[in-house]
Every structure is written in C-alpha cells, then in structure tokens.
Amino acid sequence: MNHAIITSLEEIDSLDFIPTLIVGFYHYENKKIFLELYNTFHKHFPHADIVGCSGESVIYHTTPHIDIDGTNRCTFVCLEMKKGAYSLQLLSSGEKPHINTDKNLHYSAIVLESCYTNNTEKIISLLNEEPNINQFFGSISGLSSSDLNQGTIFYNGIFSSDKTLFWFIDENHYFLKGLSQHNFNPIGYSLEITHTEGYKLLEIENEPALDIIEKMIGTINHESLISFDHPFFITTKSKQNDAENMTPLSSILSIDREEKSITLYKKVKNGDKLKLAIPFSRKKQESQLENFSQFYTKDSIAFLFVCISYRGHWGKMEPIYLMHLAKNLNVPFIGFHSLGEIGSLTSKATSLMQNQTLTLAVLSERSL
Amino acid sequence: MRTKLCIEDKQIIIKRIRRTFKIDDIEAEQFYNEMEESLFNKNKNFFYSVKYNMHFQKDTYFSEKVLQFAITTFSFLLKKEIYHSEEKKIKNFFQEYLKIILVEPSTYAKEIERRRDNVQNILQHVSEQLNQSLDVQQLMIANISHEMRTSLNTISGYIALIDEKNTLDTENKGYLEKANHAAHTLESLVSDILDVSKINSGQMEIKEESFWLDEMIEKAIDNITFILNKKNLTFKTDIEFFSQKIIGDYQHIMEIIINLLSNAIKYTDIGFVHLKVTNLEETDNTIKILFEIKDSGIGMTPKQLKKIFNPFSRFEKERQGVGLGLHIASKLASKMGGEITVESTADKGSTFRFTIKVKQDKQNNIDMSNFILCFLNNTKETKVSQQKLDFLKQFNAKVTCFKDEKTFINYLTSSKNDTPHIISILSYQNAYDRFNALIHYLKTLDKFKKSYFIAEGINPKSTLNYFDKVYERFTPITTYIQILDTIKKSNKNTISSNIKALNILAVDDIETNLEILKLFITNKYPHVTLDLATGGYEAIGMYKTQNYDMILMDLKMPGLSGFQTLEKLKNIKNPPASYALTADVYKSTYDQVIEAGFIDLLEKPLQLDILFATIEKAIDEKYNS
C-alpha cells in the first residue's frame, strides 16, 4: 500500500502514486486552509475520496520529524488503497445508527465523530454487535455540550458538525490493529453513582457527588481541571463483572459548586460504579509507550488519537514522549488531539468510548 | 539573508560537538546540521532531539554538556563579525534553546511534584477509608466467629455427651464420629480465620509465661497422636533435656510445633516423621531452641517452596485443610522473634526448622526434700536419664537408681527401705508386661498405696493397666513436680476433690450452653452445686440469696452484659472468683475482662481440661488455702 504524509502543497507534486483516499486532520480554526488544500488535492486527484476531522492540534510523525505544536495546521495522509477494499459512510447524529457493509466480508474500521452525542455509545455498541466488524478505533473531535471548539467532520468538500464518518476497511486486503492506553490505576472502593443527569454526577452513594469526591481527592481547582488530574474509572451496570483493566476512564469536564455536581466528558447512568484513579509512575508511563512496538508492521501507516489530557499531563514534554513512541513504533503516524477516543484497553477487549488515552491504530496491507 | 554558517565555523563547531559529547564525526555532523536547520529555518526538531536525549539519556552529565555547548557556541558566534546581521536570530535561537533545555524541564518537574502531591492526598484519604473498612471487617469477623464458636460449643458439647452415654450402636457411633470430626474441622477453621485476622490487625497477643519445655512438647505430641496412629509411619523423637523453665508464649509455640508436625504427617504416606529439639545456644538468661521436623513425604518443588508461607497454599487439594496453618505459624514465629525455614526436595521429603530465642526462668521454687524417687534404667540410653536425675537431686530429692532389674525388684520388695513416692521404669519393650504384673502385686501392699508408678519409652500399643502414668518418651519434669505436689496436698487433706462441695453460679443467655456446662460439671464433680441463670438480672437475684465460691459468666448477653452484671454483683457484696466465658478472643477482650475484675477468661468452645483445672483451682483455694 503506497502512502505518504503531506504537510504542504509543494509536497503534492512529489507524490509518485495516485491516491485513492486522502485523510486529513486540521485544527478547529483552520477549516479555510484545509478547504484550500482540499481543492488543490481534488484538482490533482479528482477520483480520490478526501475526508478529514478537526482536532485540538494536529500530530504527525515521519521519521525523523515530529510535529504537534502547530507548525503545520493541516496534515494529510495519501493512501493508494485498492478499489472496493474500503468504503466510507456518513451518519447524521439525528439518524438512527445503522451500518452499511457487505455482510459477506469482514471489516476493520476507523470511526471519526464530530462531537460526542447521544448516538456515540449506541454506535459503539452497534459496531461491537455487528458480526462482520472486527477491530475498530476512532476519535471524537468535539463535545456538543461544552464551550470548547466545535468539532467538524469533512467529507468530499463538506464540513459537518453533527456527523460520524465510518471508514470500513476490507480485511481481505488490509487490516487494522492497535490499542488504547491510559496512565492510571484504580484505587479504593467502588462507589455507586446514585443520581445522574446526562453527563452530570449529582449524587454518589446518595451524597452530593462533589462533596464525596472532594472528601477523597481534595479540592478540585481550576488547575487540576485543566490538567485533567482526576479522571474516574466508570463501570456501567452491565459491565460490572469485567476486569478492571478493561474499564474506561472518564475525565471531569467541569464542576458546579452550588449544585455540588461534577460534569464528565461522557454520559453516566444511575447504578454505574465509580473508582478513583491515580497516575502511574513516570517510569511506567514511559515503558507503556514501548509496548506499541508490538504493532510495527513494514510499510504501514498509523493513526494516533491522543486525548487532550495528555497535553495536560505531559505539558511541554509531550513531543518528547511522542518521539519515544515513534522510536519504538517505527511506523509513521498522523493524528490529532481529541476529546474522546474509541479503542480497547487490551487486545482481547471490545472497543469502548475512552478518555485520557493514547489510541493507536496501525493500518497495514495484508500480504497475499 | 544567510541560511548557513561559514564552513570554517562549521568545522570548529562540529569539533566542539565531537569533543563535548564524545561522539563520532558522522553523529557530530548530524547534530550540527539539525542545529543549523533550527537556527535558520526555525525548525524545532533540534530542540526536541536535545530534550529527548536529556530526558532519556542515562548519562547524568549530559545536561551539563548541553548547557556548556550552548554557552560556548553562543559566545563564539556572537563574537564573529560576519554574523552581526544575524545577531537577533542567534539570540532568539539560543533563548529558545535555553528555554527548552532549562525552563521546560523545571516547569515539568514542578508539574510532576504537584501531581505527586495530589496522589499523596488521594492515597491518604483512601487509606483512611480502607482502614475504617478494615475495622468494620474485623468487627464483623469477631462477631461472626463469636456466633460460630457459640454454636460449635453447643454442637461439640452434645456430641461429647452422646458419646459419653455410650448408647449408640456401631453404625450411629460412626455417624457421631463423623459429626464430631466435622465440628472439629470447623472449629479449627474458625480459629485459623480468627488468628489470621488477629495477626493482620496487630491484635495477636504474645504472652510471657513460664513453663517446662518438655511438658509442652509432650502435649504437642499427644495432640498429633490421633492422626499419627492413622498412618503407618515411624515417629521418632530426639529431645534434649532442658533443665530450666523457659519464658515464652506456651500456646503459640505449641501451636507452631503441632502445625509443623501435623503437616509432616499429612504429607507423608510412607516412611518417617522425626522431631528433634536442640539447645542451640545458651546464655545466663536466654536460650535458643531449634525444633526440627523432618519427614519422608511428598516434598516440594522450588516453585512451591517460594509460596509455602503464603495464605491458602495447598499443594495437594485432596489433603485436608485450607492452607492457613503454615501462614499462621510463620507469622506467629516472626511475632515471637523466631523464624521458620524449610528445605525440601520433591518426592523425597521436607525439613522444617523453627528457631526461637526465649528467656530462661531461673526462679524454680521447687522443694523435693523428703521425697524419694526410684529409677530403673536397664536400656542403653543414659544421657537424658542422667541429666534428669541430676536435675531432681539438685532440688534435694532422694534419688535411687538401678541398672539391674533384679536389684531393683529386691529394693522395692525389701521392707526395710523407705517406700519411694515415685517409681519410674525405663526398660526394653518385652519387659514391661512383667513390670505391669509386679506393680499389680506391689499395689496390693499397703506401703505402695500412695506411690506412683511411671513407665517410660513404651510402645504406644502396649496396655499397661497398673502403671499410673505411661510415656512413649521421657517423663516430663512437670509430671514429677505435679505428682509431688499432689502428694503434699493429700498429706494435708485426705478428702478427694471430687467429693468436696463447691457452689458455682453460671450465667449465659443461651440455655443449651448452660445445660452442657451443667452436664459436664456435675458428671465430674457430683458434689458441686451449679445454679444456672439465663440473664444478668436473674443472676443478681440468685446472688443476693446464695453464697457462691465461683461465678462463670457469659460476656455477650442481651439486657445486662457480663461486664455490667459483674459490676452490679460487686455493689451487692464482694464477688468470688469470677470467670468470663466468651467466644471473642481478641486481646482487647482479655484486657477488658481483667480490668472489669474477672480472674480470667475461658474461651468458647470450652476446653474441658481448662474448665476442670479452673474448678480444681477453686476447690483447692476453698479447702487448702
């Protein structure tokens, strides 16, 4: 599979293959530049599908270069994939989730969503239930209920702020493998969430949520909120028998002192269980990055969805840690900072909606 | 506009890079190229590379070298006139360079510190929460075990009574035996769980009491005789003579020995189990004792050995137990300052060694003057016998020893000699039947009516009806002391304890407990009057109208607790010796009991020997003090 990461218009002419699919990532505020680049790509490759997704910032790595801090505000990967070996589907958030795939084939998938909606968890469940969909990974660009930048999806010339893009990959020709990893351990007892409203935790163990959490972790201040210091392990009622290493994290979006509530990045339900999380040692966090070396496959390209909390945790050291990942993975990657990731925490688990993860999906051509 | 440094300067800088970082020409040139690219094209890769190396380099001086290189290169370039037009660019570059190598890592370190404080805070709160839960859990275990022990007390009591009545046919006796076995298993499980809970919560009390080691060992061996007899194993002992009492936790040391011995028996199907007790080291005040238990059992693999002291370690599930015994034994040993070690080979056997250092009790107020002891030892064993004889002589006992059977018999039958108080025989197995007959005869003579006859080193299967005491090994020192004590007392008062009257008040809210207590006590002591009260107020009523010599009081009762009842009894009149009955065996309970004014605590399920010893003590105090 031919592929190339393109970060500027000048590089288009140097392409020595005709891409069939171009995937681009752009900063929220750079839709205009992205559209200009799209037009140029479209002129050069009128038959190629061109899709994209916005993010907090764009990440790309082509050895030995790594860029995450906006030197390039739009980044593309051009792929020469076989005709019919992939399909794209766009789904509106108001639509009832459905999947259009050939039931006789098996697929991996990349799912890019403009924002977290009521449909998100349903889509993930649907993909998990589809017998012909195996591995899938993805990312959420924005959050509809927040004042954060609205995420958008781009599909052949049109931006949408309420859509989900599915990129189904025929496993007869290509395969995806990957993992989501976070840097936290659960600690203490499971606490029952007893009163919720959408994303809001109102009561835990029948006490005001903020009171009970602050009793254990101390005052949640602005600094700890923007640094995403205190994620929680949230186990839904149906998954309470699952192993702890399969439980996803959920970050705090905001708190309301008057209401004594905590708003998360994900929906919560009464009866879900909550556990506090404490970060691994730096040593373990670094060695976790080395785990990704297992996904090295020759001539592959990887997609990297990094939660914005990583920037919070790693600060200015993030490029250094991503360099460490790049050195161990040894596969060029492209991605962005997201507000939610879709992936699985172990190779055996099904994909779930995650927070605070570094989610990597490596796309490789199946050798015949 | 300049895009490169001049070639001479490039060479100088590359040389400096090579020297500073001790790298080869190619690497130095690559480093230079990245730096130049960053300087003129504002690419950050150079900074990232330096920062990456600073972070992941194991060379602790690397950061120092980076700083040194930055300063020297910066001043070198600024001094050059040809770069004056690029001064701003060079300054910006080095400003960024220093920011990345100095400022950012220090900001990052501060951030890590802040997050570490957060974690510390969470850990502290969570650990407080966990401790609270542990307290609740401990309370729960204590309560459950109390209830289980109370119920077991009833079950075991009725089983013992049914067994004593001897009215069952063989089939039903078998069922009763199985029920009894199950009750004992449950009892030991409850006891193990309690022990683990006590050890983990720091409640395991280590007592300091003075005792004779040989008596404790004898009791431990008695305890395992039942399971030993079920197997065709050779059991050998090699126990040194300890001439002083030791000070330590009698019960816990014995528990460890019993545990190691019963494990050895459990995991050995063919061959032997040996117990060796050695005096390893003795000072004026202390003694280091080694208990070595060796078997020819199934042994363990190195992997199993690593887990041997973990809780719930069992290597053959079909063997009885839940795997708490060794865990408890090792924890107990270390709590007492001792150590258990093990050597083992799979299919060959294991050797467990328990070493403990204890104090010696040199205050032996033993007076054996006027006592006559007569020994026959016609075996090859002389060492322990001699040590024992020396010991007895040390306390003024008149000791006569014989090595020849005929001379010994002549001595006994000759009327001119003073009659020995204790006659002890250590001989060959086939001789004991003869001695049994001899004793039968001697006991018909008036002068031997008060003598005690002891057989040592006998085969466990022999039936020697006329000996008063028989030992498979040596007679423990305590036996001599106890016999002589009994003789002393009987000289003072010839009435047997079982016909002495004693008034006891027993208080327990569970009637079955009282019923069992009554059956046990009145069977053994027909002259004891036992009044039963099922609650505190009932007890107070009885106490007002009766005089009691002893009170047995359950602590956990609805209405007035045992503590409250005793308090009220004290207000009426000075209570007699009062004993608390409870299934709570935490150290805190012992402390509360003593503080409340009880003499001691009797654990439920009641152990008959302890109950009877307590009654004997009360009788003794009433009639002999």
PDB file of N, CA, C and O in Angstrom, chain A residues 90 109 113 141 175 200 226 228 234 265 270 313 317 338:
ATOM      1  N   LEU A  90     -21.316   8.069   5.989  1.00  0.00           N
ATOM      2  CA  LEU A  90     -21.539   9.242   6.830  1.00  0.00           C
ATOM      3  C   LEU A  90     -22.886   9.096   7.516  1.00  0.00           C
ATOM      4  O   LEU A  90     -23.873   8.744   6.873  1.00  0.00           O
ATOM      5  N   ALA A 109     -12.410  -0.960  11.193  1.00  0.00           N
ATOM      6  CA  ALA A 109     -12.975   0.365  10.927  1.00  0.00           C
ATOM      7  C   ALA A 109     -12.272   1.461  11.700  1.00  0.00           C
ATOM      8  O   ALA A 109     -11.742   1.247  12.786  1.00  0.00           O
ATOM      9  N   GLU A 113     -15.807  11.079  14.723  1.00  0.00           N
ATOM     10  CA  GLU A 113     -17.082  11.710  15.055  1.00  0.00           C
ATOM     11  C   GLU A 113     -16.852  13.185  15.372  1.00  0.00           C
ATOM     12  O   GLU A 113     -15.910  13.539  16.085  1.00  0.00           O
ATOM     13  N   SER A 141     -14.049  14.442  17.920  1.00  0.00           N
ATOM     14  CA  SER A 141     -13.389  15.722  17.718  1.00  0.00           C
ATOM     15  C   SER A 141     -13.820  16.771  18.731  1.00  0.00           C
ATOM     16  O   SER A 141     -13.003  17.518  19.263  1.00  0.00           O
ATOM     17  N   PHE A 175      -5.572  -4.728   7.120  1.00  0.00           N
ATOM     18  CA  PHE A 175      -6.018  -4.956   8.493  1.00  0.00           C
ATOM     19  C   PHE A 175      -5.561  -3.826   9.414  1.00  0.00           C
ATOM     20  O   PHE A 175      -4.569  -3.151   9.139  1.00  0.00           O
ATOM     21  N   LYS A 200     -23.836  14.591  33.973  1.00  0.00           N
ATOM     22  CA  LYS A 200     -23.646  15.123  35.321  1.00  0.00           C
ATOM     23  C   LYS A 200     -23.755  14.063  36.403  1.00  0.00           C
ATOM     24  O   LYS A 200     -24.715  13.299  36.448  1.00  0.00           O
ATOM     25  N   ILE A 226      -7.965  21.841  34.368  1.00  0.00           N
ATOM     26  CA  ILE A 226      -7.363  21.975  33.028  1.00  0.00           C
ATOM     27  C   ILE A 226      -6.220  20.984  32.815  1.00  0.00           C
ATOM     28  O   ILE A 226      -5.844  20.693  31.699  1.00  0.00           O
ATOM     29  N   PHE A 228      -6.522  17.907  33.867  1.00  0.00           N
ATOM     30  CA  PHE A 228      -7.196  16.591  33.847  1.00  0.00           C
ATOM     31  C   PHE A 228      -6.603  15.644  34.881  1.00  0.00           C
ATOM     32  O   PHE A 228      -6.327  14.484  34.608  1.00  0.00           O
ATOM     33  N   ILE A 234     -15.181   4.537  35.301  1.00  0.00           N
ATOM     34  CA  ILE A 234     -16.641   4.387  35.394  1.00  0.00           C
ATOM     35  C   ILE A 234     -17.019   3.044  34.767  1.00  0.00           C
ATOM     36  O   ILE A 234     -16.721   2.786  33.601  1.00  0.00           O
ATOM     37  N   TYR A 265     -16.979  14.024  30.667  1.00  0.00           N
ATOM     38  CA  TYR A 265     -16.937  14.062  29.210  1.00  0.00           C
ATOM     39  C   TYR A 265     -17.831  12.986  28.586  1.00  0.00           C
ATOM     40  O   TYR A 265     -17.950  12.913  27.381  1.00  0.00           O
ATOM     41  N   ASN A 270     -27.469   6.124  36.480  1.00  0.00           N
ATOM     42  CA  ASN A 270     -27.651   5.647  37.857  1.00  0.00           C
ATOM     43  C   ASN A 270     -27.266   4.170  37.924  1.00  0.00           C
ATOM     44  O   ASN A 270     -27.639   3.401  37.036  1.00  0.00           O
ATOM     45  N   HIS A 313      -1.176  16.397  30.986  1.00  0.00           N
ATOM     46  CA  HIS A 313      -0.281  15.629  31.860  1.00  0.00           C
ATOM     47  C   HIS A 313       1.182  15.820  31.503  1.00  0.00           C
ATOM     48  O   HIS A 313       2.031  15.904  32.372  1.00  0.00           O
ATOM     49  N   MET A 317       6.498  18.402  27.570  1.00  0.00           N
ATOM     50  CA  MET A 317       7.273  17.178  27.347  1.00  0.00           C
ATOM     51  C   MET A 317       6.571  16.254  26.352  1.00  0.00           C
ATOM     52  O   MET A 317       7.101  15.224  25.987  1.00  0.00           O
ATOM     53  N   SER A 338      -7.702  14.778  20.736  1.00  0.00           N
ATOM     54  CA  SER A 338      -9.142  14.556  20.658  1.00  0.00           C
ATOM     55  C   SER A 338      -9.824  14.765  22.007  1.00  0.00           C
ATOM     56  O   SER A 338      -9.170  14.891  23.039  1.00  0.00           O
TER      57      SER A 338
END
